[in-house]
Amino acid sequence: MTVSRRTVLATAAGAAAMGASSVPAVAAGEAVDRSPAPSPAPALRKLRAAADYAIEKLHAVAPTVTAFPVGTKFEKWAYSQNGDWVGGFWPGTLWMAWLYSKDEAFRARALASAEKLAPRQYDTGTHDLGFLFYPSWVTAWRLTGDDAWRTGAIRAADSLIQRYNPRGRFIRAWGALTDSKNAGRVIIDTMMNLDLLAFASRQTGDPKYLDIAVEHAKTAQRVFPRPDGSTPHVYDFDPDSGALIGPNTVQGYSPTSCWSRGQAWGLYGFTTMYRRTGNPEFHATARKLADFAVGALTPDHVPVWDYRAPQQPHDIKDASAGAIMACGLLDLATASGRPAYREVALRLLTALAETCLTRTSTRAEAVVARCTRHRPAEDGIEISLPYADYYLLEGILRVLQPQDVDRAIDLSTVA
């Protein structure tokens, strides 16, 4: 008897749905242990092998990189000269490579690459200044002590807060401040840009940055999570009155679907905001988003691009969503004292290490394959993306060298 691949996948997916990973709740008043649980030796070996492969690849490719990788075409990096929204991830990847390998060439290249982002400190036309400046300039300051990096990151935070709409209490995602188009558009991704504002308040002593971050997070918490913990990509407001319009999408399948990378941005971002503020509602929201995403994983632990697209669980994958989700779950495991989140994160990272690296290609310039940038636009299907490489290394170092990651991006918790 022959069995089709689709039948096998459907059977496996059904079994996964019946036995999907669940994370037990913490009872009121129950003490939690925030110390990382030991990781299984086989997982550690696989993660070290993946990190070694990444370092080998970066050694070969980094000398040829003169701008900011944005994605691959036929396995070779395509570049942006100003960094687009992803410019911080290339220097961030080099910083992670330096922390792992201690090779000073990576440190020098990270600094040189970050310096090219200097004009973007004054860019008020994007919400992505956290993505641009946290893994590059904030990390550079934390690892070198050179105050020029700190000053530039604070300038970027000054640019970001100009996008705050006090009527709706949100940071608009896209478009110039003078452009009415998209003036009321909020996206789940912005949760990951808020830590730049928390950094600016810590460094300056001025609460205005963190106040705006908190207000945006409260708004996002109010409009994005559905009762089951899934999220849309977009939520629209009337920019003049701040009134709610409703959910929407750009990169997800529909306004009622759940774009997997957006879900990962949300769970990681709310966890970070909980760590920076101690607000238990942010913690609860992070757990709600995490629990949905964990339950939606297929048995191979590589997320499909949208958890509610019609062809899931047989649809194309987005390994970048898996890498981001793994980092967020590791963060949440420590912040919540729930080791089950760490266990899922380890399964995600080992799955990426086993099935999503570019090891079988002699021409590939990236580390991680099987990523999807913008499925509805048919843009970047099953390619490599710079943030997949960055978050894979961040996740691996969170497991293997957490003290080094703490030096780079600050894993402290005020709660």
mmCIF file of C-alpha atoms in Angstrom:
data_model
loop_
_atom_site.group_PDB
_atom_site.id
_atom_site.type_symbol
_atom_site.label_atom_id
_atom_site.label_comp_id
_atom_site.label_asym_id
_atom_site.label_seq_id
_atom_site.Cartn_x
_atom_site.Cartn_y
_atom_site.Cartn_z
ATOM 1 C CA MET A 1 0.000 0.000 0.000
ATOM 2 C CA THR A 2 1.290 3.490 -0.869
ATOM 3 C CA VAL A 3 0.558 6.531 1.240
ATOM 4 C CA SER A 4 0.795 10.035 -0.174
ATOM 5 C CA ARG A 5 2.997 12.657 1.417
ATOM 6 C CA ARG A 6 -0.090 14.811 1.999
ATOM 7 C CA THR A 7 -1.778 11.974 3.914
ATOM 8 C CA VAL A 8 1.317 11.523 6.075
ATOM 9 C CA LEU A 9 1.487 15.248 6.777
ATOM 10 C CA ALA A 10 -2.214 15.465 7.546
ATOM 11 C CA THR A 11 -2.021 12.523 9.935
ATOM 12 C CA ALA A 12 1.017 14.000 11.670
ATOM 13 C CA ALA A 13 -0.622 17.393 11.894
ATOM 14 C CA GLY A 14 -3.720 15.876 13.408
ATOM 15 C CA ALA A 15 -1.648 14.075 15.995
ATOM 16 C CA ALA A 16 0.168 17.295 16.757
ATOM 17 C CA ALA A 17 -3.111 19.130 17.215
ATOM 18 C CA MET A 18 -4.311 16.494 19.662
ATOM 19 C CA GLY A 19 -1.047 16.535 21.584
ATOM 20 C CA ALA A 20 0.093 20.082 20.931
ATOM 21 C CA SER A 21 2.613 21.507 23.348
ATOM 22 C CA SER A 22 0.908 23.215 26.225
ATOM 23 C CA VAL A 23 2.434 25.366 28.908
ATOM 24 C CA PRO A 24 0.870 25.043 32.356
ATOM 25 C CA ALA A 25 -0.315 28.184 34.065
ATOM 26 C CA VAL A 26 1.238 29.596 37.208
ATOM 27 C CA ALA A 27 -1.126 29.601 40.160
ATOM 28 C CA ALA A 28 -1.636 32.844 42.034
ATOM 29 C CA GLY A 29 1.175 33.361 44.486
ATOM 30 C CA GLU A 30 3.172 30.419 43.153
ATOM 31 C CA ALA A 31 6.916 30.980 43.192
ATOM 32 C CA VAL A 32 8.636 30.779 39.825
ATOM 33 C CA ASP A 33 12.200 29.776 39.065
ATOM 34 C CA ARG A 34 13.798 32.153 36.569
ATOM 35 C CA SER A 35 17.106 30.303 36.341
ATOM 36 C CA PRO A 36 17.560 28.562 32.966
ATOM 37 C CA ALA A 37 16.933 24.827 32.990
ATOM 38 C CA PRO A 38 19.752 22.563 31.786
ATOM 39 C CA SER A 39 19.641 21.845 28.067
ATOM 40 C CA PRO A 40 19.878 18.272 26.743
ATOM 41 C CA ALA A 41 23.354 17.380 25.507
ATOM 42 C CA PRO A 42 22.193 16.298 22.002
ATOM 43 C CA ALA A 43 20.495 19.663 21.493
ATOM 44 C CA LEU A 44 23.614 21.502 22.622
ATOM 45 C CA ARG A 45 25.746 19.555 20.141
ATOM 46 C CA LYS A 46 23.381 20.415 17.296
ATOM 47 C CA LEU A 47 23.312 24.083 18.256
ATOM 48 C CA ARG A 48 27.109 24.270 18.493
ATOM 49 C CA ALA A 49 27.375 22.633 15.082
ATOM 50 C CA ALA A 50 24.918 25.179 13.656
ATOM 51 C CA ALA A 51 26.849 28.073 15.224
ATOM 52 C CA ASP A 52 30.111 26.680 13.871
ATOM 53 C CA TYR A 53 28.544 26.475 10.430
ATOM 54 C CA ALA A 54 27.328 30.072 10.716
ATOM 55 C CA ILE A 55 30.803 31.275 11.659
ATOM 56 C CA GLU A 56 32.341 29.376 8.759
ATOM 57 C CA LYS A 57 29.817 30.896 6.359
ATOM 58 C CA LEU A 58 30.285 34.410 7.732
ATOM 59 C CA HIS A 59 34.057 34.097 7.509
ATOM 60 C CA ALA A 60 33.688 33.347 3.813
ATOM 61 C CA VAL A 61 30.980 35.880 2.962
ATOM 62 C CA ALA A 62 31.553 38.911 5.227
ATOM 63 C CA PRO A 63 34.621 40.230 3.350
ATOM 64 C CA THR A 64 32.485 40.568 0.201
ATOM 65 C CA VAL A 65 29.590 42.430 1.875
ATOM 66 C CA THR A 66 29.724 46.179 1.250
ATOM 67 C CA ALA A 67 26.122 47.218 2.016
ATOM 68 C CA PHE A 68 23.146 45.765 3.947
ATOM 69 C CA PRO A 69 21.747 42.355 2.965
ATOM 70 C CA VAL A 70 17.955 42.410 2.548
ATOM 71 C CA GLY A 71 17.307 38.939 1.124
ATOM 72 C CA THR A 72 18.707 36.468 -1.356
ATOM 73 C CA LYS A 73 18.187 36.073 -5.067
ATOM 74 C CA PHE A 74 19.376 32.740 -6.388
ATOM 75 C CA GLU A 75 21.088 32.233 -3.011
ATOM 76 C CA LYS A 76 23.188 35.414 -3.253
ATOM 77 C CA TRP A 77 22.558 38.459 -1.052
ATOM 78 C CA ALA A 78 20.778 41.440 -2.578
ATOM 79 C CA TYR A 79 21.626 44.727 -0.894
ATOM 80 C CA SER A 80 20.252 48.042 0.283
ATOM 81 C CA GLN A 81 22.641 50.966 0.549
ATOM 82 C CA ASN A 82 20.767 52.706 3.376
ATOM 83 C CA GLY A 83 19.636 49.572 5.217
ATOM 84 C CA ASP A 84 15.930 49.674 4.347
ATOM 85 C CA TRP A 85 14.250 48.386 7.559
ATOM 86 C CA VAL A 86 16.671 45.479 8.061
ATOM 87 C CA GLY A 87 19.996 47.309 8.203
ATOM 88 C CA GLY A 88 20.620 46.594 11.882
ATOM 89 C CA PHE A 89 20.620 42.841 11.425
ATOM 90 C CA TRP A 90 23.867 42.540 9.464
ATOM 91 C CA PRO A 91 26.035 44.316 12.083
ATOM 92 C CA GLY A 92 23.970 42.500 14.725
ATOM 93 C CA THR A 93 24.841 39.154 13.152
ATOM 94 C CA LEU A 94 28.506 40.118 13.087
ATOM 95 C CA TRP A 95 28.302 41.035 16.787
ATOM 96 C CA MET A 96 26.818 37.626 17.583
ATOM 97 C CA ALA A 97 29.551 35.994 15.511
ATOM 98 C CA TRP A 98 32.203 37.921 17.459
ATOM 99 C CA LEU A 99 30.710 36.914 20.800
ATOM 100 C CA TYR A 100 30.713 33.275 19.770
ATOM 101 C CA SER A 101 34.070 33.092 17.988
ATOM 102 C CA LYS A 102 36.041 35.941 19.634
ATOM 103 C CA ASP A 103 37.396 36.704 16.153
ATOM 104 C CA GLU A 104 38.284 40.417 16.108
ATOM 105 C CA ALA A 105 37.590 40.619 12.363
ATOM 106 C CA PHE A 106 33.880 40.255 13.101
ATOM 107 C CA ARG A 107 34.053 43.063 15.658
ATOM 108 C CA ALA A 108 35.737 45.402 13.200
ATOM 109 C CA ARG A 109 33.220 44.610 10.468
ATOM 110 C CA ALA A 110 30.291 45.065 12.856
ATOM 111 C CA LEU A 111 31.495 48.561 13.760
ATOM 112 C CA ALA A 112 32.120 49.527 10.142
ATOM 113 C CA SER A 113 28.700 48.271 9.067
ATOM 114 C CA ALA A 114 26.878 49.997 11.940
ATOM 115 C CA GLU A 115 28.565 53.292 11.106
ATOM 116 C CA LYS A 116 26.886 53.253 7.679
ATOM 117 C CA LEU A 117 23.515 53.576 9.428
ATOM 118 C CA ALA A 118 24.448 56.992 10.875
ATOM 119 C CA PRO A 119 22.161 59.027 8.564
ATOM 120 C CA ARG A 120 19.159 56.989 9.688
ATOM 121 C CA GLN A 121 19.296 58.472 13.226
ATOM 122 C CA TYR A 122 17.233 61.347 11.870
ATOM 123 C CA ASP A 123 14.777 59.259 9.840
ATOM 124 C CA THR A 124 11.241 60.079 11.011
ATOM 125 C CA GLY A 125 9.663 58.171 8.118
ATOM 126 C CA THR A 126 9.701 54.693 9.655
ATOM 127 C CA HIS A 127 8.792 52.885 12.857
ATOM 128 C CA ASP A 128 11.663 50.441 12.312
ATOM 129 C CA LEU A 129 14.332 52.459 14.095
ATOM 130 C CA GLY A 130 14.486 49.823 16.826
ATOM 131 C CA PHE A 131 15.297 47.141 14.268
ATOM 132 C CA LEU A 132 17.886 49.463 12.749
ATOM 133 C CA PHE A 133 19.632 50.727 15.877
ATOM 134 C CA TYR A 134 19.200 48.229 18.708
ATOM 135 C CA PRO A 135 21.198 45.254 17.328
ATOM 136 C CA SER A 136 23.749 47.604 15.783
ATOM 137 C CA TRP A 137 24.299 50.842 17.757
ATOM 138 C CA VAL A 138 22.949 49.889 21.184
ATOM 139 C CA THR A 139 24.898 46.639 21.031
ATOM 140 C CA ALA A 140 27.989 48.523 19.839
ATOM 141 C CA TRP A 141 27.773 50.840 22.856
ATOM 142 C CA ARG A 142 27.196 47.972 25.274
ATOM 143 C CA LEU A 143 30.180 46.019 23.913
ATOM 144 C CA THR A 144 32.645 48.889 23.348
ATOM 145 C CA GLY A 145 31.622 51.625 25.784
ATOM 146 C CA ASP A 146 32.074 54.245 23.050
ATOM 147 C CA ASP A 147 29.498 56.909 23.893
ATOM 148 C CA ALA A 148 29.012 57.916 20.254
ATOM 149 C CA TRP A 149 26.933 54.780 19.717
ATOM 150 C CA ARG A 150 24.757 55.526 22.737
ATOM 151 C CA THR A 151 24.203 59.103 21.604
ATOM 152 C CA GLY A 152 23.191 58.016 18.112
ATOM 153 C CA ALA A 153 20.737 55.439 19.437
ATOM 154 C CA ILE A 154 19.080 58.103 21.588
ATOM 155 C CA ARG A 155 18.802 60.372 18.545
ATOM 156 C CA ALA A 156 17.076 57.515 16.745
ATOM 157 C CA ALA A 157 14.652 57.224 19.669
ATOM 158 C CA ASP A 158 13.950 60.959 19.351
ATOM 159 C CA SER A 159 13.045 60.359 15.710
ATOM 160 C CA LEU A 160 10.835 57.401 16.569
ATOM 161 C CA ILE A 161 8.703 59.189 19.160
ATOM 162 C CA GLN A 162 7.734 61.780 16.560
ATOM 163 C CA ARG A 163 5.575 59.052 15.035
ATOM 164 C CA TYR A 164 3.420 58.787 18.153
ATOM 165 C CA ASN A 165 -0.269 59.637 17.744
ATOM 166 C CA PRO A 166 -1.551 60.813 21.170
ATOM 167 C CA ARG A 167 -5.208 60.599 20.124
ATOM 168 C CA GLY A 168 -5.037 56.892 19.368
ATOM 169 C CA ARG A 169 -2.038 56.266 21.637
ATOM 170 C CA PHE A 170 -0.050 54.410 18.992
ATOM 171 C CA ILE A 171 3.109 54.697 16.914
ATOM 172 C CA ARG A 172 2.174 54.734 13.252
ATOM 173 C CA ALA A 173 3.945 52.112 11.193
ATOM 174 C CA TRP A 174 4.510 53.482 7.727
ATOM 175 C CA GLY A 175 4.815 56.671 5.733
ATOM 176 C CA ALA A 176 6.295 60.126 6.158
ATOM 177 C CA LEU A 177 4.850 62.260 8.935
ATOM 178 C CA THR A 178 3.381 64.602 6.300
ATOM 179 C CA ASP A 179 1.739 61.742 4.364
ATOM 180 C CA SER A 180 -1.882 61.061 5.319
ATOM 181 C CA LYS A 181 -1.792 57.605 3.743
ATOM 182 C CA ASN A 182 -1.315 54.933 6.422
ATOM 183 C CA ALA A 183 -1.436 57.621 9.132
ATOM 184 C CA GLY A 184 -3.684 55.407 11.248
ATOM 185 C CA ARG A 185 -2.028 52.096 10.464
ATOM 186 C CA VAL A 186 -0.495 50.091 13.311
ATOM 187 C CA ILE A 187 1.278 46.758 12.852
ATOM 188 C CA ILE A 188 2.246 44.058 15.320
ATOM 189 C CA ASP A 189 5.918 44.341 14.285
ATOM 190 C CA THR A 190 6.238 47.678 16.131
ATOM 191 C CA MET A 191 6.307 45.818 19.438
ATOM 192 C CA MET A 192 9.912 44.928 18.610
ATOM 193 C CA ASN A 193 10.886 48.584 18.107
ATOM 194 C CA LEU A 194 9.807 49.699 21.580
ATOM 195 C CA ASP A 195 12.940 48.552 23.382
ATOM 196 C CA LEU A 196 14.880 51.386 21.734
ATOM 197 C CA LEU A 197 12.588 53.767 23.627
ATOM 198 C CA ALA A 198 13.084 51.896 26.894
ATOM 199 C CA PHE A 199 16.840 52.183 26.315
ATOM 200 C CA ALA A 200 16.569 55.940 25.736
ATOM 201 C CA SER A 201 14.665 56.478 28.990
ATOM 202 C CA ARG A 202 17.187 54.441 30.965
ATOM 203 C CA GLN A 203 20.090 56.366 29.502
ATOM 204 C CA THR A 204 18.671 59.879 29.700
ATOM 205 C CA GLY A 205 16.498 59.598 32.796
ATOM 206 C CA ASP A 206 13.666 61.124 30.748
ATOM 207 C CA PRO A 207 10.505 58.986 31.076
ATOM 208 C CA LYS A 208 8.920 60.320 27.876
ATOM 209 C CA TYR A 209 10.375 57.582 25.678
ATOM 210 C CA LEU A 210 9.259 54.691 27.867
ATOM 211 C CA ASP A 211 5.907 56.371 28.483
ATOM 212 C CA ILE A 212 5.224 56.335 24.743
ATOM 213 C CA ALA A 213 6.408 52.730 24.461
ATOM 214 C CA VAL A 214 4.066 51.701 27.278
ATOM 215 C CA GLU A 215 1.098 53.546 25.769
ATOM 216 C CA HIS A 216 1.689 51.919 22.395
ATOM 217 C CA ALA A 217 2.032 48.494 24.003
ATOM 218 C CA LYS A 218 -1.218 48.995 25.929
ATOM 219 C CA THR A 219 -2.980 49.937 22.701
ATOM 220 C CA ALA A 220 -1.528 46.930 20.893
ATOM 221 C CA GLN A 221 -2.551 44.729 23.792
ATOM 222 C CA ARG A 222 -6.098 46.039 23.501
ATOM 223 C CA VAL A 223 -6.553 45.555 19.744
ATOM 224 C CA PHE A 224 -4.285 42.785 18.464
ATOM 225 C CA PRO A 225 -4.784 39.594 20.518
ATOM 226 C CA ARG A 226 -7.913 37.632 19.703
ATOM 227 C CA PRO A 227 -9.538 35.486 22.405
ATOM 228 C CA ASP A 228 -7.496 32.454 21.274
ATOM 229 C CA GLY A 229 -4.191 34.381 21.350
ATOM 230 C CA SER A 230 -3.764 34.774 17.591
ATOM 231 C CA THR A 231 -3.134 38.203 16.055
ATOM 232 C CA PRO A 232 -3.719 40.029 12.777
ATOM 233 C CA HIS A 233 -0.816 41.782 11.121
ATOM 234 C CA VAL A 234 -2.465 45.229 10.993
ATOM 235 C CA TYR A 235 -4.945 47.271 12.978
ATOM 236 C CA ASP A 236 -6.308 50.495 11.537
ATOM 237 C CA PHE A 237 -7.365 53.635 13.413
ATOM 238 C CA ASP A 238 -8.849 56.938 12.396
ATOM 239 C CA PRO A 239 -5.693 59.060 12.763
ATOM 240 C CA ASP A 240 -7.638 62.260 13.480
ATOM 241 C CA SER A 241 -9.901 60.988 16.244
ATOM 242 C CA GLY A 242 -7.997 57.889 17.329
ATOM 243 C CA ALA A 243 -11.169 55.819 16.886
ATOM 244 C CA LEU A 244 -10.835 52.120 16.090
ATOM 245 C CA ILE A 245 -11.484 51.001 12.518
ATOM 246 C CA GLY A 246 -10.547 47.341 12.653
ATOM 247 C CA PRO A 247 -8.064 44.557 11.848
ATOM 248 C CA ASN A 248 -6.383 44.264 8.477
ATOM 249 C CA THR A 249 -3.325 42.695 6.929
ATOM 250 C CA VAL A 250 -0.535 43.281 4.448
ATOM 251 C CA GLN A 251 1.777 40.306 4.884
ATOM 252 C CA GLY A 252 -0.705 37.831 6.295
ATOM 253 C CA TYR A 253 -3.260 35.823 4.345
ATOM 254 C CA SER A 254 -6.261 37.862 5.524
ATOM 255 C CA PRO A 255 -7.414 40.157 8.354
ATOM 256 C CA THR A 256 -8.682 37.048 10.175
ATOM 257 C CA SER A 257 -5.554 34.932 9.684
ATOM 258 C CA CYS A 258 -2.366 34.806 11.754
ATOM 259 C CA TRP A 259 0.907 35.671 10.011
ATOM 260 C CA SER A 260 3.499 33.601 11.834
ATOM 261 C CA ARG A 261 6.327 36.141 11.826
ATOM 262 C CA GLY A 262 3.997 38.817 13.172
ATOM 263 C CA GLN A 263 2.918 36.471 15.940
ATOM 264 C CA ALA A 264 6.589 35.944 16.798
ATOM 265 C CA TRP A 265 7.278 39.700 16.815
ATOM 266 C CA GLY A 266 4.352 40.124 19.181
ATOM 267 C CA LEU A 267 5.294 37.448 21.714
ATOM 268 C CA TYR A 268 8.927 38.591 21.820
ATOM 269 C CA GLY A 269 7.970 42.276 21.972
ATOM 270 C CA PHE A 270 5.461 41.895 24.795
ATOM 271 C CA THR A 271 7.961 39.802 26.740
ATOM 272 C CA THR A 272 10.556 42.561 26.359
ATOM 273 C CA MET A 273 8.082 45.194 27.503
ATOM 274 C CA TYR A 274 7.272 43.062 30.534
ATOM 275 C CA ARG A 275 10.974 42.828 31.355
ATOM 276 C CA ARG A 276 11.401 46.595 31.027
ATOM 277 C CA THR A 277 8.318 47.582 33.048
ATOM 278 C CA GLY A 278 7.247 44.673 35.254
ATOM 279 C CA ASN A 279 3.676 45.197 34.006
ATOM 280 C CA PRO A 280 1.947 41.838 34.572
ATOM 281 C CA GLU A 281 -0.533 42.518 31.767
ATOM 282 C CA PHE A 282 2.311 42.544 29.242
ATOM 283 C CA HIS A 283 3.484 39.234 30.689
ATOM 284 C CA ALA A 284 -0.009 37.745 30.354
ATOM 285 C CA THR A 285 -0.266 38.961 26.751
ATOM 286 C CA ALA A 286 3.132 37.510 25.862
ATOM 287 C CA ARG A 287 2.053 34.147 27.263
ATOM 288 C CA LYS A 288 -1.252 34.262 25.410
ATOM 289 C CA LEU A 289 0.499 34.882 22.084
ATOM 290 C CA ALA A 290 3.134 32.272 22.856
ATOM 291 C CA ASP A 291 0.592 29.604 23.761
ATOM 292 C CA PHE A 292 -1.272 30.098 20.489
ATOM 293 C CA ALA A 293 1.928 29.938 18.441
ATOM 294 C CA VAL A 294 3.171 26.838 20.255
ATOM 295 C CA GLY A 295 -0.153 25.098 19.688
ATOM 296 C CA ALA A 296 -0.098 26.026 15.989
ATOM 297 C CA LEU A 297 3.311 24.469 15.275
ATOM 298 C CA THR A 298 3.464 21.495 12.947
ATOM 299 C CA PRO A 299 5.425 18.395 14.043
ATOM 300 C CA ASP A 300 8.559 19.568 12.220
ATOM 301 C CA HIS A 301 8.692 22.733 14.383
ATOM 302 C CA VAL A 302 9.268 25.033 11.411
ATOM 303 C CA PRO A 303 6.369 27.534 11.248
ATOM 304 C CA VAL A 304 4.269 27.849 8.144
ATOM 305 C CA TRP A 305 4.156 31.428 6.855
ATOM 306 C CA ASP A 306 0.592 31.942 8.132
ATOM 307 C CA TYR A 307 -1.000 29.701 10.744
ATOM 308 C CA ARG A 308 -4.458 30.174 9.214
ATOM 309 C CA ALA A 309 -3.789 30.216 5.489
ATOM 310 C CA PRO A 310 -5.996 27.672 3.666
ATOM 311 C CA GLN A 311 -3.154 25.326 2.741
ATOM 312 C CA GLN A 312 -1.613 25.095 6.194
ATOM 313 C CA PRO A 313 -0.208 22.859 7.632
ATOM 314 C CA HIS A 314 1.097 21.896 4.168
ATOM 315 C CA ASP A 315 1.962 25.462 3.130
ATOM 316 C CA ILE A 316 5.371 27.015 2.595
ATOM 317 C CA LYS A 317 7.549 27.694 5.615
ATOM 318 C CA ASP A 318 9.087 30.745 7.203
ATOM 319 C CA ALA A 319 12.194 29.761 9.134
ATOM 320 C CA SER A 320 12.679 33.383 10.188
ATOM 321 C CA ALA A 321 9.442 33.172 12.182
ATOM 322 C CA GLY A 322 10.864 30.098 13.921
ATOM 323 C CA ALA A 323 14.113 31.839 14.858
ATOM 324 C CA ILE A 324 12.318 34.914 16.220
ATOM 325 C CA MET A 325 9.818 32.764 18.084
ATOM 326 C CA ALA A 326 12.621 30.712 19.650
ATOM 327 C CA CYS A 327 14.300 33.860 21.003
ATOM 328 C CA GLY A 328 11.003 35.137 22.349
ATOM 329 C CA LEU A 329 10.216 31.827 24.032
ATOM 330 C CA LEU A 330 13.659 31.645 25.641
ATOM 331 C CA ASP A 331 13.121 35.166 26.932
ATOM 332 C CA LEU A 332 9.637 34.316 28.171
ATOM 333 C CA ALA A 333 10.819 31.103 29.836
ATOM 334 C CA THR A 334 13.221 33.100 31.985
ATOM 335 C CA ALA A 335 10.837 35.982 32.627
ATOM 336 C CA SER A 336 7.944 33.691 33.568
ATOM 337 C CA GLY A 337 9.887 30.877 35.217
ATOM 338 C CA ARG A 338 8.177 28.331 32.932
ATOM 339 C CA PRO A 339 10.713 25.824 31.521
ATOM 340 C CA ALA A 340 8.171 24.454 29.040
ATOM 341 C CA TYR A 341 8.692 27.539 26.879
ATOM 342 C CA ARG A 342 12.416 26.831 26.841
ATOM 343 C CA GLU A 343 11.781 23.251 25.775
ATOM 344 C CA VAL A 344 9.762 24.405 22.767
ATOM 345 C CA ALA A 345 12.433 26.988 21.910
ATOM 346 C CA LEU A 346 15.085 24.285 21.897
ATOM 347 C CA ARG A 347 12.950 22.177 19.570
ATOM 348 C CA LEU A 348 12.558 25.164 17.257
ATOM 349 C CA LEU A 349 16.284 25.896 17.196
ATOM 350 C CA THR A 350 17.268 22.273 16.647
ATOM 351 C CA ALA A 351 14.679 21.971 13.880
ATOM 352 C CA LEU A 352 16.173 25.005 12.151
ATOM 353 C CA ALA A 353 19.669 23.609 12.637
ATOM 354 C CA GLU A 354 18.685 20.246 11.185
ATOM 355 C CA THR A 355 16.391 21.228 8.309
ATOM 356 C CA CYS A 356 16.792 24.911 7.442
ATOM 357 C CA LEU A 357 20.501 25.664 7.064
ATOM 358 C CA THR A 358 22.164 26.187 3.679
ATOM 359 C CA ARG A 359 24.656 23.359 4.192
ATOM 360 C CA THR A 360 23.761 21.531 0.988
ATOM 361 C CA SER A 361 24.513 24.531 -1.249
ATOM 362 C CA THR A 362 27.986 25.590 -2.308
ATOM 363 C CA ARG A 363 26.799 28.986 -3.566
ATOM 364 C CA ALA A 364 24.525 30.102 -0.724
ATOM 365 C CA GLU A 365 25.703 33.259 1.079
ATOM 366 C CA ALA A 366 23.239 33.133 3.983
ATOM 367 C CA VAL A 367 23.093 30.728 6.913
ATOM 368 C CA VAL A 368 19.345 30.042 7.103
ATOM 369 C CA ALA A 369 17.165 28.966 4.173
ATOM 370 C CA ARG A 370 13.405 28.306 3.857
ATOM 371 C CA CYS A 371 12.308 31.846 4.739
ATOM 372 C CA THR A 372 9.344 33.722 3.273
ATOM 373 C CA ARG A 373 9.347 37.502 3.138
ATOM 374 C CA HIS A 374 5.971 38.567 1.694
ATOM 375 C CA ARG A 375 3.789 35.694 0.518
ATOM 376 C CA PRO A 376 0.731 37.705 -0.631
ATOM 377 C CA ALA A 377 2.950 39.811 -2.905
ATOM 378 C CA GLU A 378 4.821 36.701 -4.114
ATOM 379 C CA ASP A 379 7.970 38.458 -2.939
ATOM 380 C CA GLY A 380 10.748 36.343 -1.471
ATOM 381 C CA ILE A 381 9.285 32.842 -1.286
ATOM 382 C CA GLU A 382 11.623 30.225 0.225
ATOM 383 C CA ILE A 383 14.655 32.501 0.297
ATOM 384 C CA SER A 384 17.127 33.604 2.979
ATOM 385 C CA LEU A 385 16.573 36.723 5.094
ATOM 386 C CA PRO A 386 19.076 38.639 7.260
ATOM 387 C CA TYR A 387 16.910 38.579 10.370
ATOM 388 C CA ALA A 388 16.705 34.775 10.222
ATOM 389 C CA ASP A 389 20.490 34.579 10.461
ATOM 390 C CA TYR A 390 20.564 37.148 13.265
ATOM 391 C CA TYR A 391 17.881 35.568 15.444
ATOM 392 C CA LEU A 392 19.202 32.052 14.889
ATOM 393 C CA LEU A 393 22.561 33.140 16.314
ATOM 394 C CA GLU A 394 20.906 35.148 19.090
ATOM 395 C CA GLY A 395 18.838 32.108 20.028
ATOM 396 C CA ILE A 396 21.814 29.764 19.994
ATOM 397 C CA LEU A 397 23.868 32.153 22.118
ATOM 398 C CA ARG A 398 20.956 32.559 24.546
ATOM 399 C CA VAL A 399 21.343 28.816 25.160
ATOM 400 C CA LEU A 400 25.123 28.401 24.937
ATOM 401 C CA GLN A 401 26.432 31.788 26.155
ATOM 402 C CA PRO A 402 23.634 33.732 27.887
ATOM 403 C CA GLN A 403 26.072 36.032 29.676
ATOM 404 C CA ASP A 404 27.417 37.217 26.328
ATOM 405 C CA VAL A 405 23.922 37.880 24.966
ATOM 406 C CA ASP A 406 23.202 39.832 28.141
ATOM 407 C CA ARG A 407 26.284 41.954 27.464
ATOM 408 C CA ALA A 408 25.011 42.667 23.966
ATOM 409 C CA ILE A 409 21.267 43.298 24.335
ATOM 410 C CA ASP A 410 20.475 43.454 28.111
ATOM 411 C CA LEU A 411 18.415 40.529 29.384
ATOM 412 C CA SER A 412 17.640 42.150 32.737
ATOM 413 C CA THR A 413 14.144 42.089 34.209
ATOM 414 C CA VAL A 414 12.773 44.744 36.539
ATOM 415 C CA ALA A 415 10.004 42.420 37.738
#
